[in-house]
Amino acid sequence: MDFHGKRVLITGVAGFIGSNLADRLLELGANVISVDNLFNGRLENLDIALKNKNFEFHKGDIRDLNFLLDLFKDVDIVYHQAAFTSVPQSVIMPNNCNDVNVNGVLNILNAARRMDVEKIIFASSSSVYGDTPTLPKREDMRRLPISPYGVAKLASEAYMQVYHQVYGLKTTSLRYFNVFGPRQRDSPYSGVIAIWLGRIIRDDDLIVFGDGKNSRDFTYIKDVVQANILAAEHDAPGEILNIGANLPITLTELAKLMLKITNKEHLNIIYTDPRPGDIIHSYADISKAMELIKFKPQYNQEQGLKDYFKWYINKYEIELQIN
Ligand code: UD1
């Protein structure tokens, strides 16, 4: 698709995924209209985008329909990335999670419908599968979420499909599998890779929740951005697509790999109680995305980790040697 002259709206643009997507769309020549309430998102993630004349930023909340209606005028594509993102936090605050991740999605869909938006691409999550035993996870499998967060993402995907079937909106949900990379920060509610990188930098041991056998299909941000671009280029209306690296790794393997890459093998891996709401294994079958939108991941975890760590070291001027 030629993005020149296209008006593309991104919600959650100041977040880790939204901001990376904005930079890429601007490179491709799109006009990017963007929204963030700056609750989790940070303006520093928009350092590059804010210098671009084709970028427009609005501070506001996706739960405010009138605000959305104004912004959605003449928009061609909406990327809905704004979300309550933490699984453990959703266990503590299920209502807040539902408010943002379900009511917020309905607002987006209603605004898109009223303003005739051509296409909506939604950030869903592998958490919808829960702990069903079959691996890898296929889109047509049973979904049994085991956290309020997973329930909310499942409900939102269903709304995406129904708004396609009932109102004809072109909606596509991308089920992300543990995304990591530049702009992911070390905070208690961040993903495990960012948290462990922070600990490595402070020379702290790595803490594993559970026995270390939990596995995840960690997916590098550049591959997720690529999937979003492809979902705009290829029509997959009403579809749900897994977006993962297709390379599962256990937490113990990940911890060892991170220690090796950073020359910190003297640090220990400490095992503690499992975290409530956690699923055990997550591993994506990506054949549907490969077929429908021609998705093909380019990064394995080691390449992605090295790329991310180098970015982090450079950005925060940290002394750490990467192998
Ligand atoms: C992550 C995302 C979620 C997304 C989902 C699927 C974050 C914060 N959450 O959830 O938005 O929908 O992937 O794409 O990015 N762990 C440790 N030690 C730690 C921290 C975590 O052992 O210090 C473990 C957890 O118990 C879990 C695994 O690491 O077993 C992954 O946890 P986390 O990175 O928080 O991701 P998910 O909960 O899978």
Coordinates of C-alpha atoms and ligand atoms in Angstrom, one line a residue:
M1 CA 0.0 0.0 0.0
D2 CA 1.1 3.5 -0.7
F3 CA 0.7 5.3 2.6
H4 CA 1.4 8.7 1.1
G5 CA -1.7 10.9 1.7
K6 CA -3.4 8.2 3.9
R7 CA -4.7 9.5 7.2
V8 CA -3.9 6.9 9.8
L9 CA -4.9 7.2 13.4
I10 CA -3.1 5.5 16.3
T11 CA -4.5 5.2 19.8
G12 CA -2.0 4.6 22.6
V13 CA 0.7 6.2 20.4
A14 CA 3.0 7.2 23.3
G15 CA 3.2 3.6 24.4
F16 CA 5.9 1.1 23.5
I17 CA 4.1 -0.5 20.5
G18 CA 2.1 2.6 19.4
S19 CA 5.2 4.8 19.2
N20 CA 7.2 2.3 17.1
L21 CA 4.3 1.9 14.8
A22 CA 4.0 5.7 14.4
D23 CA 7.7 6.0 13.4
R24 CA 7.3 3.4 10.8
L25 CA 4.1 4.8 9.3
L26 CA 5.7 8.3 9.1
E27 CA 8.7 6.8 7.3
L28 CA 6.3 5.3 4.8
G29 CA 4.7 8.7 4.2
A30 CA 1.4 8.4 6.1
N31 CA -0.2 11.3 7.9
V32 CA -0.5 10.1 11.5
I33 CA -3.1 11.5 13.8
S34 CA -2.6 10.2 17.3
V35 CA -4.1 9.8 20.7
D36 CA -2.7 9.0 24.2
N37 CA -3.9 9.9 27.7
L38 CA -0.3 9.6 28.9
F39 CA -1.3 7.3 31.7
N40 CA 1.2 4.7 30.7
G41 CA 2.5 6.3 27.6
R42 CA 5.4 8.8 27.6
L43 CA 6.0 11.8 25.4
E44 CA 9.7 10.9 25.2
N45 CA 8.6 7.9 23.1
L46 CA 7.5 10.5 20.5
D47 CA 10.8 12.3 20.2
I48 CA 11.2 11.3 16.5
A49 CA 7.5 11.5 15.6
L50 CA 7.0 15.0 17.0
K51 CA 9.6 16.4 14.7
N52 CA 7.7 15.2 11.6
K53 CA 5.2 17.6 10.0
N54 CA 2.9 14.7 9.2
F55 CA 2.4 13.9 12.8
E56 CA -0.4 15.2 15.0
F57 CA -0.7 14.4 18.7
H58 CA -3.8 14.7 20.9
K59 CA -3.8 14.1 24.6
G60 CA -7.1 12.5 25.5
D61 CA -8.9 9.4 26.5
I62 CA -10.5 6.7 24.3
R63 CA -13.3 6.5 26.8
D64 CA -14.5 9.9 25.6
L65 CA -16.7 9.3 22.5
N66 CA -17.0 13.0 21.6
F67 CA -13.3 13.4 21.6
L68 CA -13.0 10.4 19.3
L69 CA -15.7 11.6 16.9
D70 CA -13.8 14.8 16.3
L71 CA -10.5 13.0 15.6
F72 CA -11.9 10.3 13.3
K73 CA -13.0 12.8 10.6
D74 CA -11.5 11.8 7.3
V75 CA -9.4 9.0 8.8
D76 CA -8.7 6.0 6.6
I77 CA -7.2 3.5 9.0
V78 CA -7.3 3.2 12.8
Y79 CA -4.7 1.3 14.7
H80 CA -6.1 0.7 18.2
Q81 CA -3.1 0.1 20.5
A82 CA -4.3 1.9 23.6
A83 CA -4.9 -0.5 26.5
F84 CA -4.6 -1.5 30.1
T85 CA -1.6 -3.8 29.4
S86 CA -0.7 -5.6 32.6
V87 CA -2.0 -9.1 33.3
P88 CA -1.2 -9.0 37.1
Q89 CA -2.6 -5.5 37.4
S90 CA -5.9 -6.7 35.8
V91 CA -6.1 -9.2 38.7
I92 CA -5.9 -6.4 41.2
M93 CA -8.2 -3.9 39.2
P94 CA -10.6 -5.9 36.9
N95 CA -13.1 -3.1 36.5
N96 CA -10.4 -0.6 35.4
C97 CA -9.1 -3.2 32.9
N98 CA -12.6 -3.8 31.6
D99 CA -13.3 -0.1 31.3
V100 CA -10.3 0.6 29.1
N101 CA -10.0 -2.7 27.2
V102 CA -13.7 -3.4 26.5
N103 CA -15.7 -0.1 26.9
G104 CA -12.8 1.7 25.2
V105 CA -12.9 -0.7 22.2
L106 CA -16.6 -0.2 21.9
N107 CA -16.1 3.6 21.7
I108 CA -13.5 3.1 19.0
L109 CA -15.8 0.9 17.0
N110 CA -18.8 3.3 17.4
A111 CA -16.7 6.3 16.4
A112 CA -15.3 4.4 13.4
R113 CA -18.7 3.4 12.3
R114 CA -20.2 6.9 12.6
M115 CA -17.2 8.5 10.8
D116 CA -16.9 5.9 8.0
V117 CA -13.4 4.7 8.8
E118 CA -12.2 2.2 6.2
K119 CA -10.3 -0.2 8.4
I120 CA -9.5 -0.9 12.1
I121 CA -6.6 -3.0 13.2
F122 CA -6.7 -4.0 16.8
A123 CA -4.0 -5.1 19.3
S124 CA -5.3 -8.3 20.8
S125 CA -3.3 -10.8 22.9
S126 CA -2.3 -14.4 23.2
S127 CA -3.7 -14.2 26.7
V128 CA -7.1 -15.1 25.3
Y129 CA -6.0 -18.7 24.9
G130 CA -5.4 -19.2 28.6
D131 CA -4.0 -22.6 29.6
T132 CA -5.5 -24.9 27.0
P133 CA -3.0 -27.7 26.6
T134 CA -2.6 -27.8 22.8
L135 CA 0.5 -26.2 21.4
P136 CA 1.2 -24.2 19.3
K137 CA -1.9 -22.1 19.6
R138 CA -4.1 -21.8 16.6
E139 CA -6.8 -19.1 16.1
D140 CA -9.6 -21.7 15.8
M141 CA -8.8 -23.3 19.1
R142 CA -10.9 -23.0 22.3
R143 CA -10.1 -19.9 24.2
L144 CA -10.2 -20.0 28.0
P145 CA -8.7 -16.9 29.4
I146 CA -7.6 -17.1 33.0
S147 CA -7.2 -13.4 33.9
P148 CA -9.5 -10.4 33.7
Y149 CA -7.1 -9.0 31.1
G150 CA -7.6 -12.1 28.9
V151 CA -11.3 -11.9 29.2
A152 CA -11.3 -8.3 28.2
K153 CA -9.2 -8.9 25.1
L154 CA -11.4 -11.8 24.1
A155 CA -14.5 -9.7 24.4
S156 CA -12.9 -6.9 22.4
E157 CA -12.0 -9.3 19.6
A158 CA -15.6 -10.6 19.5
Y159 CA -16.8 -7.0 19.2
M160 CA -14.3 -6.5 16.3
Q161 CA -15.8 -9.5 14.5
V162 CA -19.4 -8.5 15.2
Y163 CA -18.9 -5.0 14.0
H164 CA -17.6 -6.5 10.8
Q165 CA -20.5 -9.0 10.4
V166 CA -23.3 -6.6 11.5
Y167 CA -22.1 -3.2 10.3
G168 CA -19.6 -4.1 7.6
L169 CA -16.5 -2.5 9.2
K170 CA -13.2 -4.0 8.1
T171 CA -11.8 -5.0 11.4
T172 CA -8.7 -7.2 11.9
S173 CA -7.4 -8.4 15.3
L174 CA -3.8 -9.2 15.8
R175 CA -3.1 -11.5 18.7
Y176 CA 0.3 -10.4 19.9
F177 CA 2.6 -12.9 21.6
N178 CA 4.8 -11.2 24.2
V179 CA 6.3 -8.3 22.3
F180 CA 9.6 -6.8 23.4
G181 CA 12.1 -4.2 22.2
P182 CA 13.1 -0.5 22.2
R183 CA 11.0 1.8 24.4
Q184 CA 9.9 -1.0 26.6
R185 CA 10.8 0.2 30.0
D186 CA 11.8 -1.4 33.3
S187 CA 8.7 -0.9 35.5
P188 CA 6.9 -3.3 37.8
Y189 CA 4.2 -3.7 35.3
S190 CA 6.4 -4.1 32.3
G191 CA 7.2 -7.3 30.4
V192 CA 9.7 -9.7 31.9
I193 CA 12.5 -8.9 29.5
A194 CA 12.5 -5.2 30.4
I195 CA 12.3 -6.0 34.1
W196 CA 15.3 -8.4 33.9
L197 CA 17.3 -6.0 31.8
G198 CA 16.8 -3.4 34.5
R199 CA 18.0 -6.0 37.1
I200 CA 21.0 -7.0 35.0
I201 CA 22.0 -3.3 34.8
R202 CA 21.8 -2.9 38.6
D203 CA 23.7 -6.2 39.0
D204 CA 20.7 -7.8 40.7
D205 CA 19.8 -11.5 40.5
L206 CA 16.9 -12.4 38.2
I207 CA 13.6 -13.4 39.8
V208 CA 11.5 -16.1 38.1
F209 CA 7.9 -16.6 39.1
G210 CA 7.3 -20.3 39.2
D211 CA 9.7 -23.1 38.3
G212 CA 11.1 -21.5 35.2
K213 CA 9.4 -24.0 32.9
N214 CA 6.8 -21.5 31.8
S215 CA 7.4 -20.6 28.1
R216 CA 6.6 -17.7 25.9
D217 CA 6.9 -16.9 22.2
F218 CA 8.7 -13.6 22.7
T219 CA 8.3 -11.5 19.5
Y220 CA 10.5 -8.6 18.5
I221 CA 8.8 -5.2 18.1
K222 CA 10.0 -4.8 14.5
D223 CA 8.1 -7.9 13.5
V224 CA 5.0 -6.7 15.2
V225 CA 5.2 -3.3 13.4
Q226 CA 5.6 -5.2 10.1
A227 CA 2.5 -7.3 10.9
N228 CA 0.5 -4.1 11.4
I229 CA 1.7 -2.6 8.1
L230 CA 0.8 -5.8 6.3
A231 CA -2.6 -5.9 7.9
A232 CA -3.3 -2.5 6.3
E233 CA -2.0 -3.7 2.9
H234 CA -3.9 -7.0 2.8
D235 CA -7.6 -7.2 3.6
A236 CA -8.5 -9.7 6.3
P237 CA -11.9 -8.3 7.4
G238 CA -13.4 -9.9 10.5
E239 CA -10.3 -12.1 11.0
I240 CA -8.2 -12.8 14.0
L241 CA -4.5 -13.5 13.4
N242 CA -1.7 -14.8 15.7
I243 CA 1.4 -12.6 15.5
G244 CA 4.4 -14.3 17.1
A245 CA 7.9 -15.4 16.5
N246 CA 7.0 -19.1 16.4
L247 CA 10.0 -19.7 18.6
P248 CA 9.0 -20.6 22.2
I249 CA 11.6 -20.4 25.0
T250 CA 11.3 -21.2 28.7
L251 CA 11.9 -18.5 31.3
T252 CA 15.0 -20.3 32.5
E253 CA 16.4 -20.5 29.0
L254 CA 15.5 -16.8 28.5
A255 CA 17.3 -15.8 31.8
K256 CA 20.4 -17.7 30.8
L257 CA 20.4 -16.2 27.3
M258 CA 20.1 -12.7 28.7
L259 CA 22.9 -13.3 31.2
K260 CA 25.1 -14.7 28.5
I261 CA 24.5 -11.8 26.1
T262 CA 25.2 -9.2 28.7
N263 CA 28.3 -11.0 30.3
K264 CA 26.5 -11.3 33.6
E265 CA 26.7 -15.0 34.1
H266 CA 27.8 -14.5 37.7
L267 CA 24.2 -13.4 38.6
N268 CA 21.8 -16.0 40.0
I269 CA 18.4 -17.1 38.8
I270 CA 16.1 -17.2 41.8
Y271 CA 12.8 -19.1 41.7
T272 CA 9.8 -17.9 43.7
D273 CA 6.0 -18.5 43.8
P274 CA 4.0 -18.5 40.5
R275 CA 2.2 -15.3 39.7
P276 CA -1.7 -15.4 39.8
G277 CA -3.3 -15.2 36.4
D278 CA -0.2 -16.4 34.6
I279 CA -0.6 -18.9 31.8
I280 CA 2.1 -21.7 31.6
H281 CA 2.9 -22.0 27.9
S282 CA 2.3 -19.7 25.0
Y283 CA 3.5 -20.5 21.5
A284 CA 2.0 -19.2 18.2
D285 CA 1.1 -21.0 15.1
I286 CA 1.4 -18.2 12.6
S287 CA 0.4 -20.0 9.4
K288 CA -2.9 -18.0 9.1
A289 CA -1.1 -14.6 9.3
M290 CA 1.5 -15.9 6.8
E291 CA -1.2 -16.9 4.4
L292 CA -3.6 -13.9 4.8
I293 CA -1.3 -11.0 5.2
K294 CA 2.0 -12.5 4.1
F295 CA 3.5 -12.1 7.6
K296 CA 7.0 -13.5 8.0
P297 CA 9.0 -12.8 11.2
Q298 CA 12.6 -11.6 10.6
Y299 CA 14.0 -11.8 14.2
N300 CA 14.8 -14.7 16.5
Q301 CA 15.0 -13.9 20.2
E302 CA 18.8 -13.6 20.4
Q303 CA 18.9 -11.1 17.5
G304 CA 16.0 -9.1 19.0
L305 CA 17.5 -9.1 22.5
K306 CA 20.8 -7.8 21.3
D307 CA 19.1 -5.1 19.2
Y308 CA 17.0 -4.0 22.2
F309 CA 19.9 -4.1 24.7
K310 CA 22.1 -2.0 22.3
W311 CA 19.3 0.6 22.0
Y312 CA 18.8 0.7 25.8
I313 CA 22.5 1.1 26.5
N314 CA 22.8 3.9 24.0
K315 CA 19.7 5.7 25.0
Y316 CA 20.4 5.7 28.8
E317 CA 24.2 5.8 28.5
I318 CA 24.8 2.6 30.4
E319 CA 28.0 0.7 30.6
L320 CA 27.2 -2.8 29.6
Q321 CA 29.0 -5.0 27.1
I322 CA 26.9 -7.0 24.7
N323 CA 28.3 -10.3 23.4
Ligands
UD1_1 C1 2.5 -10.1 28.1 C2 2.0 -8.6 28.0 C3 0.6 -8.6 27.7 C4 0.3 -9.3 26.5 C5 0.8 -10.7 26.6 C6 0.7 -11.5 25.3 C7 3.3 -7.1 29.4 C8 3.5 -6.4 30.7 N1 2.3 -7.9 29.3 O1 1.8 -10.8 29.2 O2 0.2 -7.2 27.6 O3 -1.0 -9.3 26.1 O4 2.2 -10.7 26.9 O5 1.3 -10.8 24.3 O6 4.1 -6.9 28.5 N2 8.0 -13.2 35.0 C9 9.0 -13.6 35.8 N3 9.7 -12.6 36.5 C10 9.4 -11.3 36.4 C11 8.4 -10.9 35.6 C12 7.6 -11.8 34.9 O7 9.3 -14.8 36.0 O8 10.1 -10.5 37.0 C13 7.2 -14.2 34.3 C14 5.7 -14.2 34.5 O9 5.3 -14.8 35.7 C15 5.3 -14.9 33.2 C16 6.4 -14.5 32.2 O10 7.5 -14.0 32.9 O11 5.3 -16.3 33.4 C17 5.9 -13.5 31.2 O12 5.3 -12.4 32.0 P1 5.1 -10.9 31.3 O13 6.4 -10.5 30.7 O14 4.6 -10.1 32.4 O15 4.1 -11.2 30.2 P2 2.6 -11.9 30.1 O16 2.0 -11.9 31.4 O17 2.8 -13.1 29.3

